[in-house]
Coordinates of C-alpha atoms and ligand atoms in Angstrom, one line a residue:
M1 CA -3.6 63.8 -26.3
A2 CA -2.8 64.2 -23.2
G3 CA -4.8 60.8 -22.3
G4 CA -3.1 58.7 -24.9
S5 CA 0.9 59.4 -23.6
S6 CA -0.2 58.8 -20.5
S7 CA -2.3 55.9 -21.4
F8 CA 1.3 54.6 -23.5
L9 CA 3.2 55.9 -20.2
A10 CA 0.9 53.4 -18.2
L11 CA 1.1 50.5 -20.8
R12 CA 4.6 50.5 -21.1
N13 CA 5.0 50.4 -17.7
S14 CA 2.9 47.1 -16.7
F15 CA 5.1 46.3 -20.0
S16 CA 8.5 46.3 -18.0
D17 CA 7.1 45.1 -15.0
L18 CA 5.7 42.5 -16.5
E19 CA 8.7 41.8 -18.3
E20 CA 10.5 42.1 -15.5
K21 CA 8.3 39.6 -13.6
I22 CA 9.2 36.7 -16.3
K23 CA 12.5 37.3 -16.4
N24 CA 13.5 36.8 -12.4
C25 CA 10.1 34.0 -12.7
Q26 CA 11.0 30.8 -9.9
R27 CA 6.7 29.6 -10.5
C28 CA 8.3 27.0 -11.9
A29 CA 11.9 24.6 -11.8
L30 CA 12.6 25.2 -15.7
Y31 CA 13.9 28.6 -13.6
Q32 CA 16.7 26.1 -12.5
S33 CA 18.1 25.4 -15.7
R34 CA 17.4 28.8 -17.9
H35 CA 19.8 30.6 -19.2
Q36 CA 17.4 33.2 -19.7
A37 CA 13.9 33.5 -19.6
V38 CA 12.3 35.1 -23.4
P39 CA 8.9 37.3 -22.5
G40 CA 8.3 37.9 -26.2
E41 CA 9.1 40.5 -28.4
G42 CA 7.7 42.8 -31.1
N43 CA 5.0 46.0 -31.1
R44 CA 3.0 45.9 -27.6
Q45 CA 0.1 47.1 -29.4
A46 CA 0.1 45.0 -32.4
E47 CA -2.8 44.0 -34.3
L48 CA -1.8 39.9 -34.8
M49 CA 0.3 38.0 -32.2
F50 CA 1.7 35.1 -32.2
V51 CA 2.8 31.8 -29.9
G52 CA 5.0 28.8 -29.8
E53 CA 5.3 26.5 -27.2
A54 CA 8.4 27.4 -25.7
P55 CA 11.9 29.2 -25.8
G56 CA 14.6 26.4 -27.8
R57 CA 18.6 26.4 -26.6
E58 CA 18.8 29.2 -29.0
E59 CA 16.2 31.6 -27.1
D60 CA 17.1 30.5 -24.2
L61 CA 20.6 31.7 -24.9
Q62 CA 19.6 34.8 -27.0
G63 CA 16.5 35.4 -24.6
R64 CA 14.6 36.0 -27.5
P65 CA 12.0 34.0 -29.0
F66 CA 11.6 32.9 -32.6
V67 CA 15.4 32.7 -33.2
G68 CA 16.4 29.7 -34.4
K69 CA 16.0 27.8 -37.2
A70 CA 11.5 27.9 -37.0
G71 CA 12.5 31.6 -35.9
E72 CA 13.9 31.8 -39.6
L73 CA 11.5 30.5 -41.0
L74 CA 8.3 32.3 -38.8
T75 CA 9.5 35.3 -39.5
K76 CA 9.2 34.8 -43.8
I77 CA 5.9 33.4 -43.1
I78 CA 5.3 36.9 -40.8
K79 CA 6.6 38.7 -44.0
A80 CA 4.7 37.1 -46.7
M81 CA 1.7 38.0 -44.2
T82 CA 3.1 41.7 -45.8
F83 CA 3.9 42.5 -41.5
T84 CA 7.5 42.8 -40.5
R85 CA 8.1 41.2 -37.2
D86 CA 8.2 44.5 -35.5
E87 CA 4.5 45.1 -36.7
V88 CA 3.9 41.5 -34.5
Y89 CA 4.2 40.3 -31.0
I90 CA 5.6 37.2 -30.8
T91 CA 5.8 34.8 -27.7
N92 CA 5.2 31.5 -26.2
V93 CA 3.0 29.6 -23.7
V94 CA 6.3 28.1 -21.4
K95 CA 8.8 31.0 -20.9
C96 CA 11.8 29.1 -19.6
R97 CA 13.2 25.9 -21.9
P98 CA 12.7 22.8 -21.4
P99 CA 15.2 20.7 -20.7
N100 CA 16.3 19.2 -24.5
N101 CA 14.1 21.1 -25.9
R102 CA 10.9 19.0 -25.0
T103 CA 7.5 19.0 -24.9
P104 CA 6.5 21.5 -21.1
Q105 CA 4.8 19.7 -19.0
K106 CA 1.0 20.2 -17.6
K107 CA 2.4 21.9 -14.3
E108 CA 4.6 24.0 -16.1
I109 CA 2.1 25.4 -18.5
M110 CA 0.3 26.3 -15.4
A111 CA 2.3 28.6 -13.9
C112 CA 3.3 30.2 -16.3
Y113 CA -0.3 30.8 -17.6
P114 CA -1.0 33.9 -16.1
Y115 CA 2.2 35.7 -18.3
L116 CA 0.8 35.2 -21.8
Q117 CA -2.7 36.1 -20.5
E118 CA -1.6 39.1 -19.0
Q119 CA -0.5 40.0 -22.1
I120 CA -3.1 39.1 -24.1
E121 CA -4.7 42.0 -22.3
L122 CA -2.3 44.5 -22.3
I123 CA -1.6 43.9 -26.5
K124 CA -5.0 43.5 -26.7
P125 CA -4.2 42.0 -30.0
K126 CA -6.8 41.4 -33.2
V127 CA -5.8 37.7 -34.1
I128 CA -3.8 35.9 -32.5
V129 CA -1.4 33.4 -34.1
A130 CA -1.2 29.4 -32.3
L131 CA 1.6 27.5 -33.5
G132 CA 1.1 24.1 -32.5
K133 CA -0.7 21.9 -30.2
V134 CA 1.5 23.1 -27.4
A135 CA -0.1 26.1 -27.8
A136 CA -3.7 25.9 -29.5
N137 CA -4.6 23.6 -26.7
F138 CA -3.8 26.6 -24.1
F139 CA -6.5 28.6 -26.5
V140 CA -8.7 25.6 -26.9
P141 CA -8.8 22.8 -24.2
G142 CA -8.8 20.0 -24.1
E143 CA -6.3 16.9 -25.9
T144 CA -7.6 17.7 -29.6
G145 CA -4.6 17.3 -31.8
I146 CA -3.7 20.3 -34.5
M147 CA -3.8 18.2 -37.4
K148 CA -8.1 18.8 -36.2
L149 CA -8.3 22.2 -34.7
R150 CA -6.2 24.2 -37.2
G151 CA -7.8 25.9 -40.2
R152 CA -10.7 27.6 -38.3
F153 CA -10.7 30.8 -35.6
Y154 CA -11.4 29.9 -32.1
D155 CA -13.1 32.3 -29.6
F156 CA -10.4 33.1 -26.9
Q157 CA -12.1 35.4 -24.7
G158 CA -13.4 37.3 -27.9
I159 CA -9.9 37.3 -29.5
P160 CA -10.5 34.7 -33.0
V161 CA -7.1 32.6 -32.4
M162 CA -6.4 29.9 -35.3
P163 CA -4.4 27.6 -34.6
T164 CA -1.5 26.0 -37.2
F165 CA 1.2 24.3 -37.5
H166 CA 4.7 25.1 -35.9
P167 CA 7.1 25.8 -37.7
A168 CA 9.4 23.4 -36.1
F169 CA 6.9 20.8 -37.4
L170 CA 7.2 22.3 -41.3
I171 CA 10.4 22.0 -41.2
R172 CA 11.0 18.4 -40.2
N173 CA 8.7 17.8 -42.4
E174 CA 10.3 19.2 -45.4
R175 CA 8.7 17.6 -48.2
D176 CA 5.8 17.6 -46.9
R177 CA 4.3 20.5 -49.5
T178 CA 0.7 20.2 -47.9
R179 CA 1.1 20.6 -44.6
K180 CA 2.7 24.2 -45.9
R181 CA -0.1 25.1 -48.2
M182 CA -2.1 24.5 -45.2
V183 CA -0.5 26.8 -43.1
W184 CA -0.6 29.9 -45.9
E185 CA -4.7 28.7 -46.4
D186 CA -4.8 29.5 -42.4
M187 CA -3.0 32.8 -42.7
Q188 CA -4.9 34.1 -45.3
Q189 CA -8.1 33.7 -43.5
V190 CA -5.7 35.7 -40.5
M191 CA -4.2 38.6 -43.7
K192 CA -8.5 38.8 -44.1
L193 CA -9.8 39.8 -41.4
L194 CA -7.0 42.5 -40.8
D195 CA -7.8 43.4 -44.6
R196 CA -4.5 43.1 -45.0
Q197 CA -5.9 40.8 -49.1
Ligands
LIG201 N1 9.8 27.3 -31.2 C1 9.0 27.4 -29.9 O1 7.7 27.3 -29.9 N2 8.9 28.8 -29.6 C2 10.0 29.7 -29.9 O2 10.5 30.8 -29.7 C3 10.9 28.7 -30.7 C4 10.8 27.7 -31.3

């Protein structure tokens, strides 16, 4: 019992240290234009982790991940999977907003890489969902598009990763029911792995 609570405290301290490092980070030029860095939020012992691309306008202002339109859709997806936002952990590959929401550059991804790596090591999720191409290519290096990558698990340091379409892409292609159905099929595989079906 004592060991359990002391390791919980150690986890809390490591997490707080990491969040502080992210909030004060100046490892790439994005710190110059950000309002706030967005470390991530949710259950620090989550079984399920969602990883997006980078904060957008709303996220940069609030300091929280996925709180804009794409976030609303992600929240619906999480609920449909029988989870709440509090039960899962949500973060991004890049922790600061790229100007005008452009795609993060390779050097920005490389500068930010250790933060996501450390988050994964601390949380030790059972499954990771990679939202969109940037996140998918973080876990499955290369330039393969999301259409090809989605729909099956990849191994990342012993953790199964399911790439799927980014919620913002679903919003941009609202009439495309096929893509929505594909995301749901991908999430059902994730639920099955977590005994949620
Ligand atoms: N898109 C992302 O990839 N991440 C966010 O936090 C918000 C929108």
